[in-house]
Amino acid sequence: WNAVSQRQVIGFKSYLMDDRKLSKNTVRRVLQTLKSFYRWMSVSGHVTHDPTKGVQLPEAEEGESQELSDAEVEQIDQAVQESKFPERNRAIVAALLHGLRGEEVSNLNVGDYQTQIVEGYASKQLHIREAKADSTGWVVLFEEGIAAFEAYLAWYEAQLRRSLEADDPMFLSYSNRTKSQKQRLTYWGIRELMRSLEAQTGIDLHSHRGRHTYATNLLIKYGLGEGEAMKLTRHRDRRSFKRHTNKKEIYAAQVAILRASGQIPM
């Protein structure tokens, strides 16, 4: 712990903001935790210096939801159709649009695509076994998500020329460097896919925009309450979810004034 320098902490901060593209509020919480840890280490005599001193926290901000519009989702789907591995890429985009984080998509195994019985009905869901802040759980798939995964798994099995097994990685890398080794697609591979789709569509695109889209749609399109939506997105912090409830409140206010002014039928 004594070997850590202020320069390394500043580099870590830059990595979180520039490479991982985490929100300022998330980076702020990470650095606050690190600062608290080093204060305790210093007071307890475990270190002779505090490398977090002088490292400024990002300014707190009320985040804004960055959901994709229906038209943008259609553009992305068209670009996926024209990509090198459309079956795989459509399933990846479908997972992101169901609120999964990039790392969670990378960690999926074939056996995580399961049928669950809800109120006597079969529901196709994804089991999230590994997740940020232990936010594990189940993700209910919409019809378009089910179609994407069913088509992909049939294609995947044909590519392997054998039956799929539960512990097979859900997504493999098909880069020239790894395709012969059948390696799991990493978070960085998913990020490269997003960059490619961004270049094709001109849409500012990163994996977390799918999560924003899912959360906002749960509130506005499907009319779920905040608590229900947070359970499905596996959010633990209401503060970080506030950006989506703000969007719902703005939308509700717009509908109210349009109805009151006669522009939308009562």
PDB file of C-alpha atoms in Angstrom:
ATOM      1  CA  TRP A   1       0.000   0.000   0.000  1.00  0.00           C
ATOM      2  CA  ASN A   2       2.946   2.337   0.572  1.00  0.00           C
ATOM      3  CA  ALA A   3       4.047   1.792  -3.019  1.00  0.00           C
ATOM      4  CA  VAL A   4       0.948   3.470  -4.461  1.00  0.00           C
ATOM      5  CA  SER A   5       1.678   6.988  -5.739  1.00  0.00           C
ATOM      6  CA  GLN A   6      -0.587   9.974  -6.272  1.00  0.00           C
ATOM      7  CA  ARG A   7       0.175   9.717  -9.983  1.00  0.00           C
ATOM      8  CA  GLN A   8      -1.197   6.149 -10.014  1.00  0.00           C
ATOM      9  CA  VAL A   9      -4.394   7.244  -8.265  1.00  0.00           C
ATOM     10  CA  ILE A  10      -4.852  10.023 -10.843  1.00  0.00           C
ATOM     11  CA  GLY A  11      -4.254   7.443 -13.583  1.00  0.00           C
ATOM     12  CA  PHE A  12      -6.875   5.161 -11.993  1.00  0.00           C
ATOM     13  CA  LYS A  13      -9.342   8.041 -11.957  1.00  0.00           C
ATOM     14  CA  SER A  14      -8.669   8.690 -15.671  1.00  0.00           C
ATOM     15  CA  TYR A  15      -9.123   4.982 -16.442  1.00  0.00           C
ATOM     16  CA  LEU A  16     -12.536   4.931 -14.745  1.00  0.00           C
ATOM     17  CA  MET A  17     -13.720   8.061 -16.544  1.00  0.00           C
ATOM     18  CA  ASP A  18     -12.116   7.742 -19.985  1.00  0.00           C
ATOM     19  CA  ASP A  19     -11.696   3.996 -20.587  1.00  0.00           C
ATOM     20  CA  ARG A  20     -14.584   2.563 -18.570  1.00  0.00           C
ATOM     21  CA  LYS A  21     -16.731   5.645 -19.216  1.00  0.00           C
ATOM     22  CA  LEU A  22     -18.288   5.466 -15.762  1.00  0.00           C
ATOM     23  CA  SER A  23     -20.435   8.375 -14.648  1.00  0.00           C
ATOM     24  CA  LYS A  24     -18.900  11.168 -12.590  1.00  0.00           C
ATOM     25  CA  ASN A  25     -21.044  10.128  -9.627  1.00  0.00           C
ATOM     26  CA  THR A  26     -19.814   6.523  -9.808  1.00  0.00           C
ATOM     27  CA  VAL A  27     -16.164   7.616 -10.057  1.00  0.00           C
ATOM     28  CA  ARG A  28     -16.774  10.012  -7.184  1.00  0.00           C
ATOM     29  CA  ARG A  29     -18.052   7.165  -4.966  1.00  0.00           C
ATOM     30  CA  VAL A  30     -15.108   4.920  -5.902  1.00  0.00           C
ATOM     31  CA  LEU A  31     -12.557   7.624  -5.066  1.00  0.00           C
ATOM     32  CA  GLN A  32     -14.351   8.562  -1.832  1.00  0.00           C
ATOM     33  CA  THR A  33     -14.063   4.932  -0.747  1.00  0.00           C
ATOM     34  CA  LEU A  34     -10.374   4.880  -1.654  1.00  0.00           C
ATOM     35  CA  LYS A  35      -9.773   8.140   0.218  1.00  0.00           C
ATOM     36  CA  SER A  36     -11.559   6.800   3.318  1.00  0.00           C
ATOM     37  CA  PHE A  37      -9.487   3.630   3.191  1.00  0.00           C
ATOM     38  CA  TYR A  38      -6.205   5.524   3.011  1.00  0.00           C
ATOM     39  CA  ARG A  39      -7.245   7.878   5.814  1.00  0.00           C
ATOM     40  CA  TRP A  40      -7.795   4.850   8.025  1.00  0.00           C
ATOM     41  CA  MET A  41      -4.517   3.250   6.886  1.00  0.00           C
ATOM     42  CA  SER A  42      -2.672   6.478   7.675  1.00  0.00           C
ATOM     43  CA  VAL A  43      -4.268   6.973  11.112  1.00  0.00           C
ATOM     44  CA  SER A  44      -3.606   3.314  11.947  1.00  0.00           C
ATOM     45  CA  GLY A  45       0.059   3.642  11.016  1.00  0.00           C
ATOM     46  CA  HIS A  46      -0.041   1.125   8.169  1.00  0.00           C
ATOM     47  CA  VAL A  47       1.212   3.661   5.602  1.00  0.00           C
ATOM     48  CA  THR A  48       3.528   6.642   5.816  1.00  0.00           C
ATOM     49  CA  HIS A  49       1.775   8.706   3.141  1.00  0.00           C
ATOM     50  CA  ASP A  50      -1.703   9.078   1.629  1.00  0.00           C
ATOM     51  CA  PRO A  51      -1.559   8.954  -2.200  1.00  0.00           C
ATOM     52  CA  THR A  52      -5.184  10.085  -2.482  1.00  0.00           C
ATOM     53  CA  LYS A  53      -4.451  13.501  -0.953  1.00  0.00           C
ATOM     54  CA  GLY A  54      -4.789  16.238  -3.522  1.00  0.00           C
ATOM     55  CA  VAL A  55      -6.709  14.011  -5.949  1.00  0.00           C
ATOM     56  CA  GLN A  56      -9.841  15.966  -6.766  1.00  0.00           C
ATOM     57  CA  LEU A  57     -13.201  14.229  -6.883  1.00  0.00           C
ATOM     58  CA  PRO A  58     -15.327  14.723 -10.006  1.00  0.00           C
ATOM     59  CA  GLU A  59     -18.081  17.253  -9.427  1.00  0.00           C
ATOM     60  CA  ALA A  60     -21.320  15.590  -8.342  1.00  0.00           C
ATOM     61  CA  GLU A  61     -24.007  15.752 -10.971  1.00  0.00           C
ATOM     62  CA  GLU A  62     -27.565  14.623 -11.475  1.00  0.00           C
ATOM     63  CA  GLY A  63     -27.130  12.181 -14.323  1.00  0.00           C
ATOM     64  CA  GLU A  64     -29.315  12.209 -17.394  1.00  0.00           C
ATOM     65  CA  SER A  65     -30.696   9.038 -18.926  1.00  0.00           C
ATOM     66  CA  GLN A  66     -29.048   8.215 -22.250  1.00  0.00           C
ATOM     67  CA  GLU A  67     -31.664   5.857 -23.642  1.00  0.00           C
ATOM     68  CA  LEU A  68     -31.814   5.041 -27.332  1.00  0.00           C
ATOM     69  CA  SER A  69     -34.868   5.988 -29.364  1.00  0.00           C
ATOM     70  CA  ASP A  70     -36.850   3.329 -31.244  1.00  0.00           C
ATOM     71  CA  ALA A  71     -35.460   4.719 -34.511  1.00  0.00           C
ATOM     72  CA  GLU A  72     -31.885   4.396 -33.219  1.00  0.00           C
ATOM     73  CA  VAL A  73     -32.523   0.814 -32.108  1.00  0.00           C
ATOM     74  CA  GLU A  74     -33.769   0.049 -35.642  1.00  0.00           C
ATOM     75  CA  GLN A  75     -30.623   1.623 -37.115  1.00  0.00           C
ATOM     76  CA  ILE A  76     -28.435  -0.487 -34.856  1.00  0.00           C
ATOM     77  CA  ASP A  77     -30.359  -3.639 -35.794  1.00  0.00           C
ATOM     78  CA  GLN A  78     -29.822  -2.869 -39.479  1.00  0.00           C
ATOM     79  CA  ALA A  79     -26.103  -2.402 -38.865  1.00  0.00           C
ATOM     80  CA  VAL A  80     -26.008  -5.712 -36.976  1.00  0.00           C
ATOM     81  CA  GLN A  81     -27.584  -7.459 -39.971  1.00  0.00           C
ATOM     82  CA  GLU A  82     -24.713  -6.189 -42.101  1.00  0.00           C
ATOM     83  CA  SER A  83     -22.017  -7.175 -39.579  1.00  0.00           C
ATOM     84  CA  LYS A  84     -19.725 -10.205 -39.893  1.00  0.00           C
ATOM     85  CA  PHE A  85     -21.491 -12.342 -37.257  1.00  0.00           C
ATOM     86  CA  PRO A  86     -25.087 -11.058 -37.250  1.00  0.00           C
ATOM     87  CA  GLU A  87     -26.596 -13.915 -35.208  1.00  0.00           C
ATOM     88  CA  ARG A  88     -24.114 -13.486 -32.378  1.00  0.00           C
ATOM     89  CA  ASN A  89     -24.111  -9.707 -32.511  1.00  0.00           C
ATOM     90  CA  ARG A  90     -27.914  -9.467 -32.475  1.00  0.00           C
ATOM     91  CA  ALA A  91     -28.037 -11.592 -29.307  1.00  0.00           C
ATOM     92  CA  ILE A  92     -25.356  -9.390 -27.695  1.00  0.00           C
ATOM     93  CA  VAL A  93     -27.290  -6.219 -28.518  1.00  0.00           C
ATOM     94  CA  ALA A  94     -30.507  -7.872 -27.282  1.00  0.00           C
ATOM     95  CA  ALA A  95     -28.836  -8.677 -23.943  1.00  0.00           C
ATOM     96  CA  LEU A  96     -27.621  -5.081 -23.586  1.00  0.00           C
ATOM     97  CA  LEU A  97     -31.115  -3.777 -24.404  1.00  0.00           C
ATOM     98  CA  HIS A  98     -32.436  -5.953 -21.576  1.00  0.00           C
ATOM     99  CA  GLY A  99     -30.321  -4.036 -19.086  1.00  0.00           C
ATOM    100  CA  LEU A 100     -27.213  -6.210 -18.840  1.00  0.00           C
ATOM    101  CA  ARG A 101     -23.872  -4.520 -18.306  1.00  0.00           C
ATOM    102  CA  GLY A 102     -21.049  -5.305 -20.717  1.00  0.00           C
ATOM    103  CA  GLU A 103     -19.230  -7.461 -18.157  1.00  0.00           C
ATOM    104  CA  GLU A 104     -22.428  -9.377 -17.426  1.00  0.00           C
ATOM    105  CA  VAL A 105     -22.890 -10.190 -21.103  1.00  0.00           C
ATOM    106  CA  SER A 106     -19.298 -11.404 -21.298  1.00  0.00           C
ATOM    107  CA  ASN A 107     -19.779 -13.629 -18.218  1.00  0.00           C
ATOM    108  CA  LEU A 108     -22.895 -15.385 -19.536  1.00  0.00           C
ATOM    109  CA  ASN A 109     -22.767 -19.127 -20.162  1.00  0.00           C
ATOM    110  CA  VAL A 110     -25.133 -21.078 -22.406  1.00  0.00           C
ATOM    111  CA  GLY A 111     -26.796 -22.560 -19.313  1.00  0.00           C
ATOM    112  CA  ASP A 112     -27.745 -19.080 -18.111  1.00  0.00           C
ATOM    113  CA  TYR A 113     -30.469 -18.940 -20.788  1.00  0.00           C
ATOM    114  CA  GLN A 114     -33.267 -20.755 -18.976  1.00  0.00           C
ATOM    115  CA  THR A 115     -37.017 -21.251 -18.775  1.00  0.00           C
ATOM    116  CA  GLN A 116     -38.612 -20.069 -15.541  1.00  0.00           C
ATOM    117  CA  ILE A 117     -42.246 -20.624 -14.572  1.00  0.00           C
ATOM    118  CA  VAL A 118     -44.032 -17.421 -13.527  1.00  0.00           C
ATOM    119  CA  GLU A 119     -47.733 -17.554 -12.580  1.00  0.00           C
ATOM    120  CA  GLY A 120     -47.980 -20.870 -14.398  1.00  0.00           C
ATOM    121  CA  TYR A 121     -46.456 -19.518 -17.620  1.00  0.00           C
ATOM    122  CA  ALA A 122     -43.070 -20.311 -19.149  1.00  0.00           C
ATOM    123  CA  SER A 123     -40.740 -17.322 -19.236  1.00  0.00           C
ATOM    124  CA  LYS A 124     -37.360 -17.238 -20.964  1.00  0.00           C
ATOM    125  CA  GLN A 125     -34.846 -15.510 -18.723  1.00  0.00           C
ATOM    126  CA  LEU A 126     -31.127 -14.858 -18.374  1.00  0.00           C
ATOM    127  CA  HIS A 127     -29.469 -15.798 -15.098  1.00  0.00           C
ATOM    128  CA  ILE A 128     -26.941 -13.161 -13.993  1.00  0.00           C
ATOM    129  CA  ARG A 129     -24.504 -15.040 -11.757  1.00  0.00           C
ATOM    130  CA  GLU A 130     -21.717 -12.452 -11.649  1.00  0.00           C
ATOM    131  CA  ALA A 131     -22.494  -8.746 -11.442  1.00  0.00           C
ATOM    132  CA  LYS A 132     -21.352  -5.380 -10.160  1.00  0.00           C
ATOM    133  CA  ALA A 133     -22.054  -4.817  -6.439  1.00  0.00           C
ATOM    134  CA  ASP A 134     -23.407  -8.385  -6.246  1.00  0.00           C
ATOM    135  CA  SER A 135     -26.499  -7.322  -8.221  1.00  0.00           C
ATOM    136  CA  THR A 136     -27.126 -10.857  -9.421  1.00  0.00           C
ATOM    137  CA  GLY A 137     -30.555 -12.121 -10.422  1.00  0.00           C
ATOM    138  CA  TRP A 138     -32.802 -12.982 -13.354  1.00  0.00           C
ATOM    139  CA  VAL A 139     -33.646 -10.928 -16.438  1.00  0.00           C
ATOM    140  CA  VAL A 140     -36.982 -11.559 -18.159  1.00  0.00           C
ATOM    141  CA  LEU A 141     -36.617 -11.495 -21.939  1.00  0.00           C
ATOM    142  CA  PHE A 142     -39.113  -9.811 -24.254  1.00  0.00           C
ATOM    143  CA  GLU A 143     -40.202 -11.597 -27.437  1.00  0.00           C
ATOM    144  CA  GLU A 144     -37.562  -9.932 -29.592  1.00  0.00           C
ATOM    145  CA  GLY A 145     -34.875 -10.992 -27.118  1.00  0.00           C
ATOM    146  CA  ILE A 146     -36.088 -14.587 -27.105  1.00  0.00           C
ATOM    147  CA  ALA A 147     -36.091 -14.663 -30.916  1.00  0.00           C
ATOM    148  CA  ALA A 148     -32.528 -13.294 -31.007  1.00  0.00           C
ATOM    149  CA  PHE A 149     -31.221 -15.871 -28.522  1.00  0.00           C
ATOM    150  CA  GLU A 150     -33.035 -18.821 -30.094  1.00  0.00           C
ATOM    151  CA  ALA A 151     -31.655 -17.976 -33.548  1.00  0.00           C
ATOM    152  CA  TYR A 152     -28.190 -17.368 -32.149  1.00  0.00           C
ATOM    153  CA  LEU A 153     -27.998 -20.606 -30.143  1.00  0.00           C
ATOM    154  CA  ALA A 154     -29.034 -22.634 -33.214  1.00  0.00           C
ATOM    155  CA  TRP A 155     -26.290 -20.876 -35.220  1.00  0.00           C
ATOM    156  CA  TYR A 156     -23.755 -21.309 -32.398  1.00  0.00           C
ATOM    157  CA  GLU A 157     -24.395 -25.039 -32.158  1.00  0.00           C
ATOM    158  CA  ALA A 158     -23.958 -25.387 -35.921  1.00  0.00           C
ATOM    159  CA  GLN A 159     -20.643 -23.511 -35.698  1.00  0.00           C
ATOM    160  CA  LEU A 160     -19.344 -25.807 -32.937  1.00  0.00           C
ATOM    161  CA  ARG A 161     -20.626 -28.934 -34.705  1.00  0.00           C
ATOM    162  CA  ARG A 162     -21.684 -30.435 -31.401  1.00  0.00           C
ATOM    163  CA  SER A 163     -24.404 -30.028 -28.808  1.00  0.00           C
ATOM    164  CA  LEU A 164     -24.052 -26.972 -26.603  1.00  0.00           C
ATOM    165  CA  GLU A 165     -23.201 -27.542 -22.957  1.00  0.00           C
ATOM    166  CA  ALA A 166     -24.363 -25.464 -20.001  1.00  0.00           C
ATOM    167  CA  ASP A 167     -20.857 -24.243 -19.130  1.00  0.00           C
ATOM    168  CA  ASP A 168     -19.975 -23.212 -22.691  1.00  0.00           C
ATOM    169  CA  PRO A 169     -19.374 -19.443 -22.890  1.00  0.00           C
ATOM    170  CA  MET A 170     -22.493 -17.806 -24.307  1.00  0.00           C
ATOM    171  CA  PHE A 171     -20.428 -15.620 -26.626  1.00  0.00           C
ATOM    172  CA  LEU A 172     -17.126 -16.474 -28.282  1.00  0.00           C
ATOM    173  CA  SER A 173     -14.581 -14.146 -29.801  1.00  0.00           C
ATOM    174  CA  TYR A 174     -14.171 -14.544 -33.557  1.00  0.00           C
ATOM    175  CA  SER A 175     -11.239 -12.190 -33.967  1.00  0.00           C
ATOM    176  CA  ASN A 176      -8.370 -13.445 -36.113  1.00  0.00           C
ATOM    177  CA  ARG A 177      -6.245 -13.717 -32.990  1.00  0.00           C
ATOM    178  CA  THR A 178      -8.645 -15.896 -30.959  1.00  0.00           C
ATOM    179  CA  LYS A 179     -11.136 -17.638 -33.266  1.00  0.00           C
ATOM    180  CA  SER A 180      -9.083 -20.836 -33.511  1.00  0.00           C
ATOM    181  CA  GLN A 181      -8.894 -21.019 -29.694  1.00  0.00           C
ATOM    182  CA  LYS A 182     -12.637 -20.538 -29.069  1.00  0.00           C
ATOM    183  CA  GLN A 183     -12.084 -17.972 -26.318  1.00  0.00           C
ATOM    184  CA  ARG A 184     -14.860 -16.200 -24.423  1.00  0.00           C
ATOM    185  CA  LEU A 185     -15.734 -12.770 -25.780  1.00  0.00           C
ATOM    186  CA  THR A 186     -14.400 -10.218 -23.291  1.00  0.00           C
ATOM    187  CA  TYR A 187     -15.782  -6.878 -22.161  1.00  0.00           C
ATOM    188  CA  TRP A 188     -13.256  -5.265 -24.509  1.00  0.00           C
ATOM    189  CA  GLY A 189     -14.569  -7.352 -27.401  1.00  0.00           C
ATOM    190  CA  ILE A 190     -18.078  -6.083 -26.676  1.00  0.00           C
ATOM    191  CA  ARG A 191     -16.720  -2.559 -26.516  1.00  0.00           C
ATOM    192  CA  GLU A 192     -15.112  -3.013 -29.950  1.00  0.00           C
ATOM    193  CA  LEU A 193     -18.451  -4.228 -31.317  1.00  0.00           C
ATOM    194  CA  MET A 194     -20.118  -1.071 -29.977  1.00  0.00           C
ATOM    195  CA  ARG A 195     -17.425   1.056 -31.632  1.00  0.00           C
ATOM    196  CA  SER A 196     -18.005  -0.716 -34.944  1.00  0.00           C
ATOM    197  CA  LEU A 197     -21.777  -0.191 -34.742  1.00  0.00           C
ATOM    198  CA  GLU A 198     -21.199   3.441 -33.774  1.00  0.00           C
ATOM    199  CA  ALA A 199     -19.047   3.931 -36.876  1.00  0.00           C
ATOM    200  CA  GLN A 200     -21.739   2.335 -39.072  1.00  0.00           C
ATOM    201  CA  THR A 201     -24.698   4.248 -37.628  1.00  0.00           C
ATOM    202  CA  GLY A 202     -23.222   7.543 -36.433  1.00  0.00           C
ATOM    203  CA  ILE A 203     -24.974   6.977 -33.095  1.00  0.00           C
ATOM    204  CA  ASP A 204     -23.015   7.776 -29.923  1.00  0.00           C
ATOM    205  CA  LEU A 205     -22.961   4.213 -28.675  1.00  0.00           C
ATOM    206  CA  HIS A 206     -21.561   2.338 -25.703  1.00  0.00           C
ATOM    207  CA  SER A 207     -22.818  -0.775 -23.946  1.00  0.00           C
ATOM    208  CA  HIS A 208     -24.397   1.104 -21.023  1.00  0.00           C
ATOM    209  CA  ARG A 209     -26.841   2.924 -23.309  1.00  0.00           C
ATOM    210  CA  GLY A 210     -28.716  -0.353 -23.637  1.00  0.00           C
ATOM    211  CA  ARG A 211     -29.122  -0.463 -19.860  1.00  0.00           C
ATOM    212  CA  HIS A 212     -30.444   3.121 -19.844  1.00  0.00           C
ATOM    213  CA  THR A 213     -32.889   2.222 -22.618  1.00  0.00           C
ATOM    214  CA  TYR A 214     -34.197  -0.791 -20.710  1.00  0.00           C
ATOM    215  CA  ALA A 215     -34.699   1.136 -17.456  1.00  0.00           C
ATOM    216  CA  THR A 216     -36.474   4.053 -19.123  1.00  0.00           C
ATOM    217  CA  ASN A 217     -38.695   1.741 -21.189  1.00  0.00           C
ATOM    218  CA  LEU A 218     -39.746  -0.162 -18.065  1.00  0.00           C
ATOM    219  CA  LEU A 219     -41.001   3.089 -16.554  1.00  0.00           C
ATOM    220  CA  ILE A 220     -42.506   4.795 -19.615  1.00  0.00           C
ATOM    221  CA  LYS A 221     -43.446   2.084 -22.131  1.00  0.00           C
ATOM    222  CA  TYR A 222     -44.494  -0.578 -19.652  1.00  0.00           C
ATOM    223  CA  GLY A 223     -45.666   1.669 -16.817  1.00  0.00           C
ATOM    224  CA  LEU A 224     -43.802  -0.085 -13.997  1.00  0.00           C
ATOM    225  CA  GLY A 225     -43.261   1.648 -10.692  1.00  0.00           C
ATOM    226  CA  GLU A 226     -39.813   2.672  -9.559  1.00  0.00           C
ATOM    227  CA  GLY A 227     -39.444  -0.237  -7.126  1.00  0.00           C
ATOM    228  CA  GLU A 228     -40.470  -2.848  -9.702  1.00  0.00           C
ATOM    229  CA  ALA A 229     -38.179  -1.369 -12.342  1.00  0.00           C
ATOM    230  CA  MET A 230     -35.239  -1.300  -9.927  1.00  0.00           C
ATOM    231  CA  LYS A 231     -35.776  -4.986  -9.149  1.00  0.00           C
ATOM    232  CA  LEU A 232     -35.661  -5.860 -12.850  1.00  0.00           C
ATOM    233  CA  THR A 233     -32.615  -3.691 -13.581  1.00  0.00           C
ATOM    234  CA  ARG A 234     -30.985  -4.876 -10.317  1.00  0.00           C
ATOM    235  CA  HIS A 235     -30.209  -1.321  -9.230  1.00  0.00           C
ATOM    236  CA  ARG A 236     -29.317  -0.961  -5.564  1.00  0.00           C
ATOM    237  CA  ASP A 237     -28.945   2.814  -5.382  1.00  0.00           C
ATOM    238  CA  ARG A 238     -32.017   5.023  -5.872  1.00  0.00           C
ATOM    239  CA  ARG A 239     -29.731   7.985  -6.506  1.00  0.00           C
ATOM    240  CA  SER A 240     -28.301   6.409  -9.652  1.00  0.00           C
ATOM    241  CA  PHE A 241     -31.797   5.344 -10.765  1.00  0.00           C
ATOM    242  CA  LYS A 242     -33.149   8.876 -10.328  1.00  0.00           C
ATOM    243  CA  ARG A 243     -32.136   9.785 -13.891  1.00  0.00           C
ATOM    244  CA  HIS A 244     -34.771   7.342 -15.169  1.00  0.00           C
ATOM    245  CA  THR A 245     -37.558   8.452 -12.829  1.00  0.00           C
ATOM    246  CA  ASN A 246     -36.771  12.048 -13.843  1.00  0.00           C
ATOM    247  CA  LYS A 247     -37.314  11.053 -17.470  1.00  0.00           C
ATOM    248  CA  LYS A 248     -40.653   9.449 -16.572  1.00  0.00           C
ATOM    249  CA  GLU A 249     -41.758  12.557 -14.690  1.00  0.00           C
ATOM    250  CA  ILE A 250     -40.806  14.806 -17.629  1.00  0.00           C
ATOM    251  CA  TYR A 251     -42.701  12.530 -20.023  1.00  0.00           C
ATOM    252  CA  ALA A 252     -45.774  12.499 -17.738  1.00  0.00           C
ATOM    253  CA  ALA A 253     -45.685  16.301 -17.511  1.00  0.00           C
ATOM    254  CA  GLN A 254     -45.514  16.591 -21.309  1.00  0.00           C
ATOM    255  CA  VAL A 255     -48.485  14.263 -21.744  1.00  0.00           C
ATOM    256  CA  ALA A 256     -50.454  16.193 -19.100  1.00  0.00           C
ATOM    257  CA  ILE A 257     -49.950  19.600 -20.744  1.00  0.00           C
ATOM    258  CA  LEU A 258     -50.689  18.225 -24.222  1.00  0.00           C
ATOM    259  CA  ARG A 259     -53.954  16.758 -22.956  1.00  0.00           C
ATOM    260  CA  ALA A 260     -54.852  19.895 -21.029  1.00  0.00           C
ATOM    261  CA  SER A 261     -54.257  22.009 -24.144  1.00  0.00           C
ATOM    262  CA  GLY A 262     -56.317  19.684 -26.331  1.00  0.00           C
ATOM    263  CA  GLN A 263     -53.385  18.484 -28.446  1.00  0.00           C
ATOM    264  CA  ILE A 264     -53.889  14.936 -27.157  1.00  0.00           C
ATOM    265  CA  PRO A 265     -57.470  13.611 -26.693  1.00  0.00           C
ATOM    266  CA  MET A 266     -58.554  13.329 -23.069  1.00  0.00           C
TER     267      MET A 266
END
